XYZ file of C-alpha atoms in Angstrom:
613
model
C 34.218 23.902 24.651
C 30.947 23.485 26.539
C 29.204 20.295 25.667
C 32.306 18.227 24.788
C 32.256 14.587 25.789
C 34.811 13.013 28.069
C 37.351 10.504 26.816
C 35.363 7.638 28.348
C 32.190 8.781 26.631
C 33.984 8.879 23.291
C 34.480 5.109 23.452
C 30.788 4.382 23.923
C 28.690 3.400 20.885
C 27.743 6.559 18.923
C 24.044 6.247 19.652
C 22.826 4.378 22.752
C 19.443 3.670 21.189
C 20.850 2.226 17.963
C 22.780 -0.951 18.701
C 24.065 -3.475 16.195
C 22.198 -6.746 16.757
C 23.688 -8.952 14.070
C 25.905 -12.016 14.244
C 29.217 -12.219 16.153
C 31.231 -12.008 12.957
C 29.301 -8.894 12.071
C 29.965 -7.468 15.498
C 33.662 -7.969 15.039
C 33.559 -6.116 11.756
C 31.510 -3.367 13.321
C 33.862 -3.044 16.288
C 36.856 -2.817 14.010
C 35.112 0.046 12.214
C 34.426 1.731 15.531
C 38.116 1.591 16.381
C 38.864 3.922 13.529
C 39.840 7.161 15.278
C 38.473 9.425 12.587
C 35.073 7.769 12.604
C 34.970 8.034 16.393
C 35.816 11.745 16.328
C 33.222 12.322 13.605
C 30.578 10.600 15.731
C 31.331 12.874 18.687
C 31.025 16.007 16.565
C 27.882 14.715 14.847
C 26.354 14.258 18.294
C 26.895 17.992 18.792
C 25.617 18.738 15.294
C 22.382 16.932 16.187
C 21.812 19.674 18.765
C 24.845 21.885 19.471
C 23.089 23.452 22.471
C 21.922 20.324 24.266
C 24.652 20.135 26.913
C 24.951 23.859 27.728
C 23.659 25.148 31.060
C 21.266 28.087 31.192
C 23.993 30.527 32.234
C 26.408 29.242 29.570
C 23.714 29.551 26.928
C 22.742 33.106 27.851
C 26.381 34.192 28.027
C 27.088 32.657 24.627
C 24.059 34.390 23.073
C 25.185 37.743 24.508
C 28.678 37.277 23.081
C 27.171 36.264 19.730
C 24.964 39.372 19.617
C 27.874 41.695 20.475
C 30.240 40.135 17.927
C 27.767 40.486 15.079
C 26.081 43.808 15.959
C 22.758 42.179 16.817
C 22.208 43.726 20.258
C 18.857 45.108 19.055
C 17.598 41.524 18.763
C 19.151 40.203 22.003
C 15.829 39.352 23.664
C 14.617 37.411 20.622
C 18.001 35.664 20.330
C 17.880 34.538 23.957
C 14.311 33.267 23.667
C 15.163 31.559 20.402
C 18.231 29.879 21.922
C 16.126 28.446 24.762
C 13.635 26.979 22.301
C 16.375 25.638 20.024
C 17.995 23.922 23.009
C 14.821 22.171 24.211
C 12.279 22.277 21.433
C 9.833 19.897 23.082
C 9.641 21.945 26.315
C 8.649 25.337 24.915
C 5.205 25.198 26.582
C 6.902 25.366 30.007
C 9.076 28.388 29.190
C 7.825 31.429 31.095
C 9.966 33.773 29.036
C 7.943 33.070 25.886
C 4.792 35.079 25.234
C 1.529 33.432 24.246
C 2.101 34.659 20.702
C 5.546 33.031 20.637
C 4.108 29.700 21.769
C 1.305 29.916 19.226
C 3.833 30.408 16.425
C 5.797 27.325 17.518
C 2.631 25.209 17.670
C 1.654 26.390 14.209
C 5.002 25.171 12.846
C 3.969 21.598 13.622
C 0.211 21.745 13.182
C 0.147 23.737 9.944
C 3.555 23.283 8.418
C 2.508 24.618 5.002
C 1.209 27.870 6.464
C 4.262 29.909 5.542
C 5.014 33.577 4.744
C 4.489 34.674 1.140
C 8.237 34.927 0.554
C 8.637 31.217 1.321
C 6.117 30.375 -1.398
C 7.809 32.813 -3.743
C 11.142 31.085 -3.125
C 9.456 27.716 -3.761
C 8.144 29.002 -7.098
C 11.661 30.162 -7.994
C 13.134 26.733 -7.255
C 10.299 25.049 -9.147
C 11.062 27.287 -12.132
C 14.727 26.296 -11.959
C 13.734 22.613 -11.959
C 11.419 23.183 -14.932
C 14.358 24.713 -16.829
C 16.378 21.606 -16.020
C 13.691 19.213 -17.232
C 12.872 21.078 -20.426
C 16.562 21.331 -21.360
C 16.741 17.535 -21.077
C 13.684 16.481 -23.069
C 13.299 19.077 -25.852
C 15.917 17.187 -27.839
C 13.578 14.179 -27.974
C 11.313 15.709 -30.601
C 13.851 18.070 -32.162
C 16.220 15.285 -33.245
C 13.549 13.842 -35.517
C 14.042 17.017 -37.599
C 17.660 18.128 -37.182
C 19.359 14.818 -37.979
C 17.800 14.737 -41.481
C 18.433 18.484 -41.892
C 22.170 18.108 -41.208
C 22.397 14.931 -43.274
C 23.261 12.745 -40.271
C 22.143 9.311 -41.401
C 20.860 6.423 -39.285
C 24.188 4.606 -39.567
C 26.064 7.533 -37.942
C 24.925 6.318 -34.541
C 27.917 7.563 -32.542
C 27.592 11.092 -33.903
C 23.881 11.099 -33.050
C 24.641 9.969 -29.514
C 27.433 12.520 -29.073
C 25.237 15.466 -30.130
C 22.390 14.384 -27.864
C 24.654 13.605 -24.911
C 27.025 16.604 -25.128
C 25.385 18.604 -22.260
C 25.842 15.728 -19.833
C 29.484 15.232 -20.750
C 30.122 18.899 -19.959
C 28.027 18.702 -16.801
C 29.878 15.663 -15.433
C 33.364 16.904 -16.302
C 32.981 20.666 -15.668
C 29.479 21.811 -14.672
C 29.078 19.939 -11.379
C 32.567 20.904 -10.216
C 31.982 24.590 -10.974
C 29.276 24.649 -8.302
C 31.586 25.394 -5.374
C 33.424 28.402 -6.882
C 30.199 29.837 -8.311
C 28.479 29.537 -4.936
C 31.498 30.907 -3.100
C 31.846 34.057 -5.179
C 28.268 34.752 -6.331
C 26.025 33.085 -3.740
C 23.170 30.672 -4.295
C 21.108 33.219 -6.216
C 24.074 34.227 -8.337
C 24.796 30.619 -9.262
C 21.158 30.050 -10.253
C 21.134 33.294 -12.274
C 24.365 32.438 -14.113
C 23.137 28.899 -14.829
C 19.831 30.116 -16.228
C 21.541 32.833 -18.276
C 23.747 30.144 -19.840
C 20.580 28.113 -20.544
C 19.085 31.097 -22.374
C 22.232 31.722 -24.406
C 22.713 28.052 -25.282
C 19.047 27.620 -26.252
C 19.130 30.604 -28.612
C 22.476 29.424 -29.990
C 20.997 25.990 -30.754
C 18.066 27.632 -32.518
C 20.260 29.453 -35.070
C 23.085 26.970 -35.800
C 23.956 26.213 -39.420
C 26.094 23.079 -39.008
C 26.025 19.961 -36.819
C 29.338 20.802 -35.134
C 27.901 24.204 -34.162
C 24.936 22.411 -32.616
C 27.347 20.113 -30.789
C 29.193 23.108 -29.303
C 25.941 24.789 -28.271
C 24.707 21.658 -26.537
C 28.056 21.191 -24.804
C 27.798 24.768 -23.493
C 24.357 23.941 -22.123
C 26.057 21.473 -19.780
C 27.661 24.329 -17.811
C 24.146 25.272 -16.688
C 22.835 21.743 -16.100
C 25.452 20.735 -13.526
C 25.611 23.882 -11.398
C 21.844 24.380 -11.346
C 21.054 20.806 -10.292
C 23.573 21.011 -7.420
C 22.630 24.484 -6.141
C 18.853 24.855 -6.326
C 17.912 22.046 -3.875
C 20.579 23.332 -1.452
C 19.188 26.880 -1.657
C 15.666 25.633 -0.940
C 16.856 23.558 2.024
C 18.833 26.463 3.537
C 15.879 28.856 3.376
C 13.131 26.485 4.517
C 12.236 25.570 8.114
C 12.917 21.930 9.105
C 9.241 20.965 8.945
C 9.039 21.343 5.145
C 12.695 20.996 4.169
C 12.430 17.383 3.006
C 9.284 18.018 0.982
C 10.884 20.986 -0.788
C 13.891 18.844 -1.689
C 11.496 16.275 -3.158
C 9.752 18.923 -5.227
C 12.939 19.395 -7.257
C 12.325 15.999 -8.848
C 8.593 16.627 -9.279
C 9.073 19.944 -11.092
C 11.949 18.553 -13.139
C 9.436 15.948 -14.328
C 7.052 18.801 -15.176
C 9.807 20.460 -17.222
C 10.463 17.170 -19.025
C 6.769 17.083 -19.887
C 6.977 20.639 -21.273
C 9.864 19.575 -23.498
C 7.628 16.881 -24.992
C 4.778 19.392 -25.316
C 7.075 21.703 -27.296
C 7.783 18.857 -29.716
C 4.082 18.362 -30.363
C 3.207 22.070 -30.429
C 5.893 23.061 -32.930
C 6.327 19.797 -34.830
C 4.326 21.046 -37.827
C 5.222 24.731 -37.724
C 6.822 26.007 -40.934
C 7.875 29.678 -40.993
C 7.963 30.926 -43.693
C 5.490 28.591 -45.356
C 7.089 25.604 -46.998
C 10.439 25.873 -45.184
C 11.075 22.564 -43.445
C 13.850 23.453 -40.999
C 12.036 25.689 -38.522
C 10.387 23.012 -36.349
C 13.509 21.901 -34.496
C 14.780 25.485 -34.213
C 11.595 26.594 -32.466
C 11.523 23.484 -30.257
C 15.087 24.084 -29.046
C 14.660 27.875 -28.907
C 11.519 27.552 -26.764
C 13.663 26.191 -23.934
C 14.983 29.759 -23.468
C 11.585 30.911 -22.141
C 11.507 29.313 -18.631
C 15.026 30.493 -17.649
C 14.067 34.059 -18.610
C 11.392 33.996 -15.893
C 13.845 32.546 -13.362
C 16.478 35.198 -14.143
C 13.862 37.945 -13.748
C 12.704 36.536 -10.412
C 15.842 35.316 -8.663
C 17.060 38.616 -7.198
C 13.607 39.438 -5.832
C 14.078 36.573 -3.334
C 16.460 36.890 -0.347
C 19.840 35.160 -0.484
C 20.409 32.018 1.563
C 20.900 32.982 5.241
C 23.501 30.250 5.623
C 25.539 31.666 2.723
C 25.472 35.145 4.278
C 26.664 33.655 7.572
C 29.513 31.799 5.872
C 30.696 35.246 4.715
C 30.332 36.777 8.191
C 27.359 38.946 7.131
C 25.086 38.110 10.049
C 22.890 41.202 9.882
C 22.031 40.392 6.255
C 21.390 36.771 7.239
C 19.011 37.931 9.982
C 17.155 40.185 7.539
C 16.878 37.292 5.107
C 15.514 34.907 7.741
C 12.948 37.483 8.870
C 11.491 37.472 5.355
C 11.265 33.666 5.416
C 9.717 33.395 8.912
C 6.570 34.742 10.497
C 8.319 36.534 13.363
C 11.631 38.040 14.405
C 11.724 35.568 17.291
C 11.650 32.572 14.907
C 14.298 34.183 12.690
C 16.542 34.813 15.716
C 16.152 31.211 16.904
C 17.164 29.805 13.515
C 19.996 32.323 13.078
C 21.665 31.350 16.337
C 21.130 27.619 15.837
C 22.592 27.686 12.312
C 25.544 29.680 13.648
C 26.319 26.954 16.198
C 26.061 24.238 13.562
C 28.420 26.101 11.224
C 30.938 26.528 14.051
C 31.038 22.776 14.704
C 31.251 21.968 10.998
C 34.211 24.341 10.740
C 35.819 22.628 13.716
C 35.470 19.262 11.988
C 36.846 20.534 8.659
C 39.803 22.421 10.130
C 43.168 21.037 9.054
C 41.715 18.172 7.012
C 41.960 17.180 3.389
C 38.261 16.724 2.662
C 38.811 14.580 -0.429
C 41.011 12.290 1.641
C 38.274 12.197 4.286
C 35.728 11.466 1.562
C 37.407 8.272 0.391
C 39.666 7.433 3.340
C 37.124 7.171 6.182
C 35.178 3.879 5.880
C 31.879 5.482 6.952
C 32.186 8.143 4.248
C 33.350 5.664 1.626
C 30.284 3.475 2.182
C 28.027 6.517 1.901
C 29.744 7.357 -1.399
C 29.289 3.769 -2.577
C 25.557 3.851 -1.843
C 25.100 7.294 -3.421
C 27.072 6.198 -6.472
C 24.794 3.160 -6.814
C 21.472 5.044 -6.667
C 22.735 7.741 -9.046
C 24.182 5.169 -11.458
C 20.926 3.211 -11.463
C 18.872 6.350 -12.080
C 20.481 6.321 -15.515
C 20.969 2.597 -16.144
C 17.413 1.746 -15.181
C 16.812 3.040 -18.719
C 14.579 6.046 -18.085
C 16.526 8.523 -20.167
C 16.427 6.214 -23.162
C 12.755 7.166 -23.135
C 13.344 10.826 -22.236
C 15.787 11.340 -25.134
C 14.820 8.767 -27.747
C 11.148 7.845 -27.312
C 10.104 9.673 -30.509
C 12.632 7.665 -32.529
C 11.645 4.457 -30.683
C 7.969 4.986 -31.464
C 8.802 5.715 -35.099
C 10.794 2.475 -35.259
C 7.789 0.571 -33.893
C 5.561 1.919 -36.687
C 4.163 5.281 -35.614
C 4.390 8.243 -37.984
C 6.529 11.175 -36.882
C 3.533 13.246 -35.750
C 2.045 10.267 -33.895
C 5.401 9.496 -32.286
C 5.695 13.070 -31.003
C 2.184 12.893 -29.535
C 2.706 9.513 -27.855
C 6.054 10.724 -26.472
C 4.272 13.669 -24.878
C 2.118 11.137 -23.057
C 5.205 9.604 -21.427
C 6.149 13.029 -20.074
C 2.665 13.585 -18.674
C 2.650 10.161 -16.985
C 6.123 10.789 -15.525
C 4.991 14.055 -13.954
C 1.644 12.818 -12.639
C 3.181 9.805 -10.894
C 6.020 11.912 -9.461
C 3.483 13.841 -7.355
C 2.635 10.955 -4.936
C 6.356 10.427 -4.335
C 6.295 13.441 -1.979
C 4.270 11.172 0.335
C 5.589 7.687 -0.473
C 9.303 8.402 -0.075
C 8.934 9.181 3.635
C 6.220 6.601 4.229
C 7.730 3.487 2.627
C 11.405 4.410 2.734
C 14.046 4.767 0.036
C 15.276 1.155 0.011
C 11.806 -0.382 -0.014
C 10.717 1.773 -2.956
C 13.715 0.586 -4.960
C 13.131 -3.061 -4.048
C 9.549 -2.837 -5.317
C 10.200 -0.799 -8.460
C 13.402 -2.374 -9.860
C 11.803 -5.721 -10.831
C 8.698 -3.952 -12.162
C 10.825 -1.694 -14.355
C 12.650 -4.774 -15.667
C 9.325 -6.387 -16.587
C 8.099 -3.254 -18.389
C 11.306 -2.980 -20.409
C 11.024 -6.647 -21.405
C 7.420 -6.079 -22.510
C 8.604 -3.129 -24.603
C 11.521 -5.030 -26.111
C 9.643 -8.202 -26.994
C 6.820 -6.181 -28.539
C 9.236 -5.323 -31.356
C 9.191 -9.010 -32.324
C 5.485 -8.808 -33.106
C 4.401 -8.210 -36.720
C 3.978 -4.566 -37.709
C 0.541 -3.274 -36.834
C -1.581 -2.257 -33.883
C -0.386 -5.161 -31.732
C 3.227 -4.014 -31.862
C 2.283 -0.353 -31.370
C 0.113 -1.196 -28.360
C 2.800 -3.379 -26.768
C 5.562 -0.798 -27.140
C 3.411 2.084 -25.896
C 2.021 0.074 -22.965
C 5.462 -1.078 -21.840
C 6.943 2.432 -21.960
C 3.963 4.080 -20.257
C 3.919 1.532 -17.419
C 7.677 1.880 -17.042
C 7.223 5.609 -16.423
C 4.456 4.883 -13.904
C 6.832 2.676 -11.897
C 9.929 4.844 -12.292
C 8.387 8.091 -11.043
C 7.920 7.136 -7.352
C 11.093 4.982 -7.221
C 14.344 5.760 -9.008
C 12.981 9.204 -9.869
C 13.042 10.836 -6.397
C 15.230 8.431 -4.405
C 18.760 9.218 -5.718
C 18.943 12.935 -4.891
C 17.109 12.461 -1.581
C 19.328 9.546 -0.556
C 22.576 11.282 -1.527
C 21.639 14.427 0.403
C 21.151 12.343 3.564
C 24.010 9.845 3.343
C 27.027 12.123 3.770
C 28.104 13.817 7.016
C 27.492 17.550 6.975
C 31.164 18.502 6.831
C 31.676 16.791 3.440
C 28.103 16.970 2.140
C 28.954 19.629 -0.449
C 31.665 17.370 -1.896
C 29.367 14.362 -1.664
C 26.607 16.040 -3.641
C 29.079 17.213 -6.296
C 30.321 13.622 -6.593
C 26.754 12.286 -6.748
C 25.526 14.737 -9.391
C 28.676 14.228 -11.474
C 27.962 10.498 -11.330
C 24.403 10.813 -12.583
C 25.300 13.244 -15.380
C 28.329 11.184 -16.384
C 26.287 8.023 -16.832
C 23.536 10.109 -18.425
C 26.084 11.012 -21.106
C 27.128 7.362 -21.518
C 23.502 6.299 -21.955
C 22.607 9.027 -24.459
C 25.856 8.446 -26.395
C 25.528 4.672 -26.643
C 21.795 4.078 -27.161
C 21.764 4.542 -30.974
C 24.738 2.169 -31.342
C 23.301 -0.277 -28.800
C 19.959 -0.385 -30.608
C 21.681 -0.952 -33.952
C 23.913 -3.745 -32.622
C 21.433 -5.510 -30.321
C 18.148 -4.606 -32.096
C 15.460 -2.848 -30.020
C 14.596 -6.133 -28.279
C 18.163 -6.746 -27.141
C 18.743 -3.110 -26.172
C 15.689 -2.986 -23.905
C 16.656 -6.393 -22.517
C 20.100 -4.979 -21.674
C 18.583 -2.298 -19.438
C 16.088 -4.777 -17.979
C 19.079 -6.832 -16.826
C 20.563 -3.761 -15.125
C 17.319 -3.343 -13.168
C 17.616 -6.918 -11.897
C 21.199 -6.163 -10.859
C 19.892 -3.044 -9.110
C 17.419 -5.121 -7.104
C 20.150 -7.483 -5.945
C 22.521 -4.703 -4.912
C 19.765 -2.741 -3.153
C 18.631 -5.823 -1.223
C 22.056 -6.960 -0.041
C 24.174 -3.803 0.102
C 22.044 -0.645 0.385
C 21.279 0.692 3.889
C 18.030 2.528 4.612
C 18.356 6.220 5.503
C 14.722 7.172 6.158
C 14.206 9.047 9.427
C 17.771 8.423 10.626
C 19.531 11.024 12.750
C 23.133 12.040 12.075
C 24.286 9.712 14.847
C 22.258 6.798 13.509
C 23.585 7.315 9.993
C 27.122 7.133 11.380
C 26.301 3.747 12.861
C 24.539 2.492 9.743
C 27.378 3.401 7.391
C 30.035 2.198 9.830
C 28.803 -1.368 9.360
C 30.809 -3.242 6.690
C 28.857 -3.957 3.543
C 29.640 -7.674 3.885
C 27.872 -7.767 7.259
C 24.846 -5.986 5.814
C 24.732 -8.513 2.959
C 25.164 -11.474 5.330
C 22.236 -10.347 7.456
C 19.858 -10.014 4.501
C 21.062 -13.300 2.999
C 19.989 -14.933 6.244
C 16.610 -13.198 5.958
C 15.724 -14.915 2.662
C 14.595 -18.262 4.214
C 12.647 -16.310 6.829
C 10.803 -14.321 4.148
C 10.079 -17.553 2.245
C 8.571 -19.292 5.283
C 6.570 -16.287 6.479
C 5.218 -14.749 3.270
C 5.235 -17.629 0.748
C 4.671 -20.759 2.868
C 2.618 -18.740 5.399
C 4.328 -20.551 8.271
C 4.348 -19.436 11.887
C 7.934 -18.251 12.368
C 9.777 -16.585 15.202
C 10.369 -12.839 14.690
C 13.858 -12.124 13.398
C 16.093 -9.892 15.452
C 16.339 -6.563 13.585
C 19.597 -5.416 12.070
C 19.456 -2.427 14.414
C 17.572 -1.983 17.641
C 16.281 1.581 17.627
C 14.976 2.654 20.998
C 13.155 5.867 21.755
């Protein structure tokens, strides 16, 4: 194949500008990782994935485009495909290309200068994905206010803590065990849009089912069924957005999933306040929770009505061999046929190399058997695990009960809980900027200790005498916790997991990552009532504060940074043994102490990696 590297080149480091610069013992560990044949082959293919066209000559490129157009009945777009292939091969040199018209060059400039100036269909697709995220968030948080009504209605007493936790956590058990793993077959047979439609339809059905149940076990079944929607939707929607969007806004759209999920969580709290005192007919005291849970059927109705008005993912069409449909889809997401042709051909070449890498391999064995992939899984597992065990969903699911325990009335507790949802959403908005400015690892290192402090403030406030002092301490600790969580453990896990895995196993990696977060979500929601009863609120909040301190230690010593890394660079980063990463940052501690605490004049430390332009 054109562009393949020679055998000698295969034994070179995977990225000449990214060299390990750590200690000799680290180098030995790194070299032993590089000797792994699978990792070496993966690095070669990832070099081609970075730009599959880079090493093709002009004649080879034009001949390949012609063959591509003939094979897929795209001869009518041959000129645009050839121009697009030239730009895709050398993006930075488009100004020198005589074959491009002035209009073509203007469109390419606009992609960089005005990246949010997109066709209307791109914004419409963004609204669809935002709606899907809102469904996700509202499904999660509506139970917060509703449980204050349905536990007394069903006669579930405060000492039945495990039953309370099981009912609240049932969707996440289903999502971790079944929902996340149904993503691949649903996407394969029904497409991205079909998977989103089916997930939202299940959300509607489960929400209406919850609103009319007459026994706690019926509610348990309805909430378990809701988990089918939660897992598939959370895995598919960000992928759909990424496959439709141009590279310039792809990362920001992926981030918006978390921001609009936070908005949906806020709406779930709003529903608790809005319907907390509704009694229909007058005097009947069991309608509040039914309306709160039933209201979560409204957002997915809008998504179901909208989803088939948006084109299907071009990449999904191409995986089915339907290239003409993929081209039509891309034309609706791009300003010109030339841009659509460029992206169509480039995606085609990427898919071909991914298929080459997957051919004849057991992908689950690759997932855990290749050291580079295993370390990516370890890091993704950590950030997803800590998204739950930082304690945030204790607040999302139980804040109304927590505020009632601290001394608020039920109506006051619902109102104060709504405030936590508003704060969570407002402080998720800046994360679109901060996650790419400060980096994933740095955000976690700053926010983990702050979250621990806020949880300790909340927990110790319960030791104060009943009154305004206790109420103020609990509310302040929880509100500040949400302020810190939103730009840190809120957006980092899904962004990090989407970057860490090589493309050929990324679908499996994301299924593993989402199953991890929903599985521990279930554990948290199941165990909190029992934990609070056994440890008291002070001990229970202290328990999760301790997990945040553990998170800081693991992130500092064992978590690589992925911000702005290419595929080749990520191979190098995750090929380094975790022990070498930890040893390097252990050696950095005295340097940090001298430079930032003692303010001494110290020699610059050699970086862990030397990235050269």
